[in-house]
C-alpha cells in the first residue's frame, strides 16, 4: 500500500507563496533544460539560521573523500562505484509504532516540505572533519506527519542493500544492511535532518542519495546514507558499528573530546582540505552544538554511555 502526504496537505498549503512559485519556475526551467540532464535542475531552499558560519569545504572534498562501506572501505571507493546505485525510483518503508505506516516515495517524503540549507560541522570518528552545506528538512517534520505512537522510544534506520550495485557488500565482515538508530528525543531534535542534497543540488550518490540522516553532534557514522527503512521501536535498536565493535562504538556516539576511542584520541581533528601541514584543531564537545543538545544527556555518564 502506498501512502503519501498529498491527500491531506498540498504544496501550496504549507509552503510560502514566493518559494512555491519559485519552485515551479525552477521545475519549468529544469524541463526546458531537459537535454542538459537533471543535474542542472538544482533545489529550491531557504537558508537556516541553524547553520555554522564556518566556510564550507569544497564540493570536490565533500564528494571525493567518503565513507560508504557498501561501495568499499577506501575513501575513494564511493566516488568510484556509487554511480551504479539506482536511486530512482526510491521508496522508504516507514513502520513500527506509527499511525501511518507504508512505503513512501521520495516525492511523498518531500511534498509540501520546505527544504533548508544547513551548513553543519561534520566530525568523523576517524578524527577528521568537514563543513558541509546540506539541503534537507527536520526529521521531526516527517515523524510528526506519520504519527509517532506512544511507546516508541527509538528510531531505527536501514540503508539499501543491493549487492549487484554495491561491490563493498561482498565483504562479509559487516552484517548488512547498514543500520543506525537514535533515541526518539535525538531524532526529534531540530538539528537532526533528513538531507536530500548538498551545495544546492540533489544528493551525490557517494554522500547517500537520495536521502540520508545528518546528526551534527554525533560522529559521522551515525549519519546513515541511502535510507530505505525507518522504524519506530520501543527498544534500543542494533547499530552497525556497535554490532561490529561494541567496545569501540557505543549507541550514543556523541562527539566528545574527553572520551577517547580505545585506539586513538578524540581531542583534536584534521579539517579535510586544509593540506597535509594544516594545524589540527581542537574537537569541541558535541561538535560545538552543546548549547543546543547537552540537555538531552543531563544526568548521564558519557564515559559509560559513549
Ligand atoms: N551510511 C552507510 N549506509 N554506509 C556507511 O558506510 N558510513 C558512515 C556514514 N554513513 C556509512 C554511512 C561514516 S563512517 C561516515 S564518516 C559518514 O557516513 C560519511 O559521510 P560523507 O561520506 O557524506 O562525508
Short mmCIF file of N, CA and C in Angstrom, two decimals, residues 78-182:
data_model
loop_
_atom_site.label_atom_id
_atom_site.label_comp_id
_atom_site.label_asym_id
_atom_site.label_seq_id
_atom_site.Cartn_x
_atom_site.Cartn_y
_atom_site.Cartn_z
N UNK A 78 33.65 5.10 -2.77
CA UNK A 78 32.27 5.56 -3.03
C UNK A 78 32.18 6.42 -4.30
N UNK A 79 33.12 7.35 -4.48
CA UNK A 79 33.07 8.19 -5.69
C UNK A 79 33.24 7.33 -6.94
N UNK A 80 34.03 6.28 -6.82
CA UNK A 80 34.31 5.43 -7.99
C UNK A 80 33.13 4.52 -8.32
N UNK A 81 32.46 3.96 -7.30
CA UNK A 81 31.48 2.90 -7.56
C UNK A 81 30.02 3.27 -7.32
N UNK A 82 29.75 4.36 -6.59
CA UNK A 82 28.35 4.62 -6.22
C UNK A 82 27.48 5.00 -7.42
N UNK A 83 28.10 5.38 -8.52
CA UNK A 83 27.34 5.72 -9.72
C UNK A 83 26.42 4.59 -10.17
N UNK A 84 26.75 3.36 -9.82
CA UNK A 84 25.95 2.20 -10.24
C UNK A 84 24.67 2.03 -9.42
N UNK A 85 24.54 2.78 -8.34
CA UNK A 85 23.37 2.61 -7.47
C UNK A 85 22.15 3.28 -8.11
N UNK A 86 21.06 2.53 -8.28
CA UNK A 86 19.82 3.09 -8.81
C UNK A 86 19.09 3.81 -7.68
N UNK A 87 18.83 5.11 -7.87
CA UNK A 87 18.16 5.87 -6.81
C UNK A 87 16.79 6.40 -7.24
N UNK A 88 16.39 6.04 -8.45
CA UNK A 88 15.08 6.48 -8.95
C UNK A 88 14.47 5.34 -9.76
N UNK A 89 13.36 4.76 -9.32
CA UNK A 89 12.53 5.16 -8.18
C UNK A 89 13.16 4.78 -6.84
N UNK A 90 12.66 5.43 -5.79
CA UNK A 90 13.15 5.16 -4.44
C UNK A 90 11.97 5.11 -3.50
N UNK A 91 12.03 4.22 -2.58
CA UNK A 91 10.93 4.18 -1.62
C UNK A 91 11.47 3.88 -0.23
N UNK A 92 10.90 4.55 0.74
CA UNK A 92 11.30 4.36 2.14
C UNK A 92 10.12 3.74 2.88
N UNK A 93 10.38 2.59 3.48
CA UNK A 93 9.36 1.92 4.26
C UNK A 93 9.34 2.52 5.66
N UNK A 94 8.19 2.98 6.09
CA UNK A 94 8.10 3.51 7.45
C UNK A 94 7.17 2.58 8.24
N UNK A 95 7.69 2.02 9.33
CA UNK A 95 6.89 1.01 10.01
C UNK A 95 7.12 1.04 11.52
N UNK A 96 6.56 0.07 12.19
CA UNK A 96 6.66 0.03 13.65
C UNK A 96 5.54 0.83 14.29
N UNK A 97 5.89 1.57 15.35
CA UNK A 97 4.88 2.25 16.16
C UNK A 97 4.52 3.62 15.55
N UNK A 98 3.89 3.57 14.37
CA UNK A 98 3.46 4.80 13.68
C UNK A 98 2.00 4.68 13.25
N UNK A 99 1.33 5.83 13.16
CA UNK A 99 -0.07 5.84 12.75
C UNK A 99 -0.25 5.57 11.27
N UNK A 100 0.71 6.05 10.46
CA UNK A 100 0.57 5.90 9.00
C UNK A 100 1.77 5.17 8.42
N UNK A 101 1.82 3.85 8.66
CA UNK A 101 2.93 3.10 8.08
C UNK A 101 2.75 3.00 6.56
N UNK A 102 3.81 2.65 5.86
CA UNK A 102 3.67 2.45 4.43
C UNK A 102 4.98 2.64 3.70
N UNK A 103 4.89 2.47 2.37
CA UNK A 103 6.05 2.70 1.52
C UNK A 103 5.89 4.09 0.92
N UNK A 104 6.80 4.98 1.25
CA UNK A 104 6.72 6.38 0.82
C UNK A 104 7.77 6.63 -0.27
N UNK A 105 7.33 7.22 -1.37
CA UNK A 105 8.31 7.60 -2.40
C UNK A 105 9.04 8.85 -1.94
N UNK A 106 10.11 9.17 -2.64
CA UNK A 106 10.86 10.37 -2.28
C UNK A 106 9.97 11.61 -2.40
N UNK A 107 9.12 11.63 -3.43
CA UNK A 107 8.18 12.75 -3.58
C UNK A 107 7.22 12.82 -2.40
N UNK A 108 6.74 11.66 -1.97
CA UNK A 108 5.84 11.65 -0.80
C UNK A 108 6.54 12.28 0.41
N UNK A 109 7.81 11.94 0.56
CA UNK A 109 8.55 12.39 1.75
C UNK A 109 8.80 13.89 1.72
N UNK A 110 8.97 14.46 0.52
CA UNK A 110 9.36 15.87 0.45
C UNK A 110 8.22 16.78 0.03
N UNK A 111 7.11 16.21 -0.37
CA UNK A 111 5.97 17.01 -0.82
C UNK A 111 5.49 17.93 0.30
N UNK A 112 5.45 19.21 0.00
CA UNK A 112 4.94 20.16 0.99
C UNK A 112 5.95 20.55 2.05
N UNK A 113 7.14 20.04 1.95
CA UNK A 113 8.16 20.32 2.96
C UNK A 113 9.09 21.41 2.43
N UNK A 114 9.34 22.43 3.22
CA UNK A 114 10.30 23.47 2.81
C UNK A 114 11.71 22.97 3.07
N UNK A 115 12.49 22.88 2.01
CA UNK A 115 13.88 22.46 2.19
C UNK A 115 14.70 23.63 2.71
N UNK A 116 15.67 23.32 3.55
CA UNK A 116 16.56 24.34 4.11
C UNK A 116 18.00 23.98 3.85
N UNK A 117 18.82 25.02 3.72
CA UNK A 117 20.26 24.75 3.72
C UNK A 117 20.75 24.82 5.15
N UNK A 118 21.41 23.76 5.58
CA UNK A 118 22.00 23.70 6.92
C UNK A 118 23.50 23.46 6.75
N UNK A 119 24.28 24.47 7.04
CA UNK A 119 25.73 24.30 6.96
C UNK A 119 26.20 23.79 8.32
N UNK A 120 26.62 22.54 8.33
CA UNK A 120 26.98 21.87 9.58
C UNK A 120 28.45 21.46 9.61
N UNK A 121 29.05 21.56 10.80
CA UNK A 121 30.32 20.87 11.02
C UNK A 121 30.03 19.38 11.07
N UNK A 122 30.88 18.60 10.46
CA UNK A 122 30.69 17.15 10.38
C UNK A 122 31.98 16.52 10.89
N UNK A 123 31.91 15.75 11.98
CA UNK A 123 33.13 15.21 12.62
C UNK A 123 33.08 13.69 12.55
N UNK A 124 34.04 13.11 11.84
CA UNK A 124 34.10 11.65 11.72
C UNK A 124 34.81 11.07 12.93
N UNK A 125 34.47 9.84 13.30
CA UNK A 125 35.12 9.18 14.43
C UNK A 125 36.61 8.97 14.14
N UNK A 126 36.98 8.99 12.86
CA UNK A 126 38.40 8.82 12.49
C UNK A 126 39.21 10.11 12.72
N UNK A 127 38.62 11.10 13.34
CA UNK A 127 39.31 12.34 13.74
C UNK A 127 39.63 13.26 12.56
N UNK A 128 38.80 13.24 11.54
CA UNK A 128 38.83 14.29 10.52
C UNK A 128 37.47 14.96 10.51
N UNK A 129 37.42 16.14 9.91
CA UNK A 129 36.14 16.85 9.89
C UNK A 129 36.00 17.64 8.59
N UNK A 130 34.76 18.04 8.33
CA UNK A 130 34.44 18.86 7.16
C UNK A 130 33.33 19.81 7.57
N UNK A 131 33.07 20.79 6.71
CA UNK A 131 31.88 21.64 6.87
C UNK A 131 31.09 21.46 5.59
N UNK A 132 29.82 21.05 5.73
CA UNK A 132 29.02 20.66 4.56
C UNK A 132 27.74 21.48 4.48
N UNK A 133 27.47 22.10 3.33
CA UNK A 133 26.19 22.80 3.16
C UNK A 133 25.09 21.83 2.70
N UNK A 134 24.51 21.14 3.68
CA UNK A 134 23.44 20.17 3.37
C UNK A 134 22.17 20.90 2.96
N UNK A 135 21.32 20.24 2.18
CA UNK A 135 19.95 20.69 1.93
C UNK A 135 19.04 19.60 2.49
N UNK A 136 18.09 19.98 3.31
CA UNK A 136 17.23 18.95 3.87
C UNK A 136 16.11 19.54 4.71
N UNK A 137 15.53 18.69 5.53
CA UNK A 137 14.43 19.13 6.40
C UNK A 137 14.49 18.34 7.69
N UNK A 138 13.83 18.87 8.70
CA UNK A 138 13.94 18.22 10.00
C UNK A 138 13.27 16.84 9.98
N UNK A 139 13.98 15.88 10.54
CA UNK A 139 13.41 14.54 10.68
C UNK A 139 12.10 14.60 11.46
N UNK A 140 12.04 15.52 12.43
CA UNK A 140 10.82 15.67 13.24
C UNK A 140 9.60 15.96 12.37
N UNK A 141 9.79 16.72 11.29
CA UNK A 141 8.66 17.04 10.40
C UNK A 141 8.04 15.75 9.87
N UNK A 142 8.91 14.85 9.43
CA UNK A 142 8.41 13.58 8.90
C UNK A 142 7.77 12.74 10.00
N UNK A 143 8.46 12.65 11.14
CA UNK A 143 7.93 11.80 12.22
C UNK A 143 6.58 12.30 12.69
N UNK A 144 6.43 13.63 12.75
CA UNK A 144 5.14 14.18 13.18
C UNK A 144 4.05 13.86 12.16
N UNK A 145 4.42 13.85 10.91
CA UNK A 145 3.40 13.61 9.88
C UNK A 145 2.97 12.15 9.82
N UNK A 146 3.90 11.23 10.08
CA UNK A 146 3.49 9.82 10.06
C UNK A 146 2.88 9.40 11.39
N UNK A 147 3.07 10.25 12.42
CA UNK A 147 2.39 9.98 13.69
C UNK A 147 3.10 8.95 14.54
N UNK A 148 3.92 9.43 15.47
CA UNK A 148 4.63 8.52 16.37
C UNK A 148 3.69 8.08 17.48
N UNK A 149 3.58 6.78 17.69
CA UNK A 149 2.66 6.28 18.71
C UNK A 149 3.34 6.24 20.08
N UNK A 150 2.52 6.35 21.12
CA UNK A 150 3.10 6.24 22.46
C UNK A 150 3.75 4.87 22.58
N UNK A 151 4.85 4.81 23.27
CA UNK A 151 5.55 3.52 23.36
C UNK A 151 6.79 3.50 22.48
N UNK A 152 6.81 4.35 21.43
CA UNK A 152 8.02 4.44 20.60
C UNK A 152 9.07 5.22 21.37
N UNK A 153 10.25 4.65 21.54
CA UNK A 153 11.32 5.36 22.27
C UNK A 153 12.57 5.53 21.42
N UNK A 154 12.65 4.80 20.33
CA UNK A 154 13.83 4.88 19.46
C UNK A 154 13.38 4.87 18.00
N UNK A 155 14.29 5.37 17.13
CA UNK A 155 14.06 5.30 15.69
C UNK A 155 15.21 4.50 15.08
N UNK A 156 14.87 3.48 14.31
CA UNK A 156 15.89 2.64 13.65
C UNK A 156 15.88 2.92 12.15
N UNK A 157 17.06 2.94 11.56
CA UNK A 157 17.19 3.24 10.12
C UNK A 157 17.96 2.10 9.44
N UNK A 158 17.60 1.84 8.18
CA UNK A 158 18.37 0.89 7.37
C UNK A 158 18.68 1.47 6.00
N UNK A 159 19.88 1.12 5.53
CA UNK A 159 20.33 1.53 4.19
C UNK A 159 19.94 0.47 3.17
N UNK A 160 19.81 0.90 1.94
CA UNK A 160 19.64 -0.02 0.82
C UNK A 160 20.71 -1.11 0.87
N UNK A 161 20.29 -2.35 0.60
CA UNK A 161 21.27 -3.45 0.48
C UNK A 161 21.03 -4.12 -0.87
N UNK A 162 21.81 -3.76 -1.85
CA UNK A 162 21.63 -4.28 -3.21
C UNK A 162 23.00 -4.69 -3.75
N UNK A 163 23.39 -5.93 -3.42
CA UNK A 163 24.78 -6.35 -3.71
C UNK A 163 25.17 -6.19 -5.17
N UNK A 164 24.21 -6.35 -6.09
CA UNK A 164 24.60 -6.26 -7.51
C UNK A 164 25.01 -4.83 -7.89
N UNK A 165 24.64 -3.86 -7.07
CA UNK A 165 25.06 -2.48 -7.36
C UNK A 165 26.09 -1.97 -6.34
N UNK A 166 26.39 -2.80 -5.34
CA UNK A 166 27.23 -2.34 -4.23
C UNK A 166 28.37 -3.33 -4.00
N UNK A 167 29.49 -3.11 -4.67
CA UNK A 167 30.58 -4.10 -4.61
C UNK A 167 31.14 -4.31 -3.20
N UNK A 168 31.03 -3.31 -2.34
CA UNK A 168 31.57 -3.45 -0.98
C UNK A 168 30.81 -4.47 -0.15
N UNK A 169 29.57 -4.78 -0.56
CA UNK A 169 28.78 -5.74 0.20
C UNK A 169 29.32 -7.16 0.10
N UNK A 170 30.26 -7.37 -0.84
CA UNK A 170 30.89 -8.69 -0.94
C UNK A 170 31.73 -8.96 0.31
N UNK A 171 32.06 -7.92 1.04
CA UNK A 171 32.83 -8.09 2.27
C UNK A 171 31.90 -8.54 3.40
N UNK A 172 32.13 -9.75 3.92
CA UNK A 172 31.19 -10.30 4.91
C UNK A 172 31.46 -9.80 6.32
N UNK A 173 32.43 -8.93 6.54
CA UNK A 173 32.73 -8.55 7.92
C UNK A 173 31.64 -7.67 8.53
N UNK A 174 30.87 -7.00 7.67
CA UNK A 174 29.73 -6.23 8.17
C UNK A 174 28.46 -7.01 7.89
N UNK A 175 27.57 -7.05 8.89
CA UNK A 175 26.28 -7.72 8.69
C UNK A 175 25.33 -6.71 8.05
N UNK A 176 25.11 -6.81 6.75
CA UNK A 176 24.28 -5.86 6.02
C UNK A 176 22.81 -6.13 6.28
N UNK A 177 21.91 -5.18 6.14
CA UNK A 177 22.15 -3.81 5.74
C UNK A 177 22.80 -2.97 6.86
N UNK A 178 23.45 -1.89 6.44
CA UNK A 178 23.96 -0.90 7.39
C UNK A 178 22.77 -0.36 8.18
N UNK A 179 22.93 -0.32 9.52
CA UNK A 179 21.82 0.16 10.37
C UNK A 179 22.29 1.22 11.34
N UNK A 180 21.40 2.08 11.69
CA UNK A 180 21.68 3.08 12.72
C UNK A 180 20.43 3.32 13.54
N UNK A 181 20.61 4.04 14.64
CA UNK A 181 19.46 4.32 15.50
C UNK A 181 19.68 5.59 16.29
N UNK A 182 18.57 6.20 16.66
CA UNK A 182 18.60 7.38 17.53
C UNK A 182 17.53 7.20 18.59
#
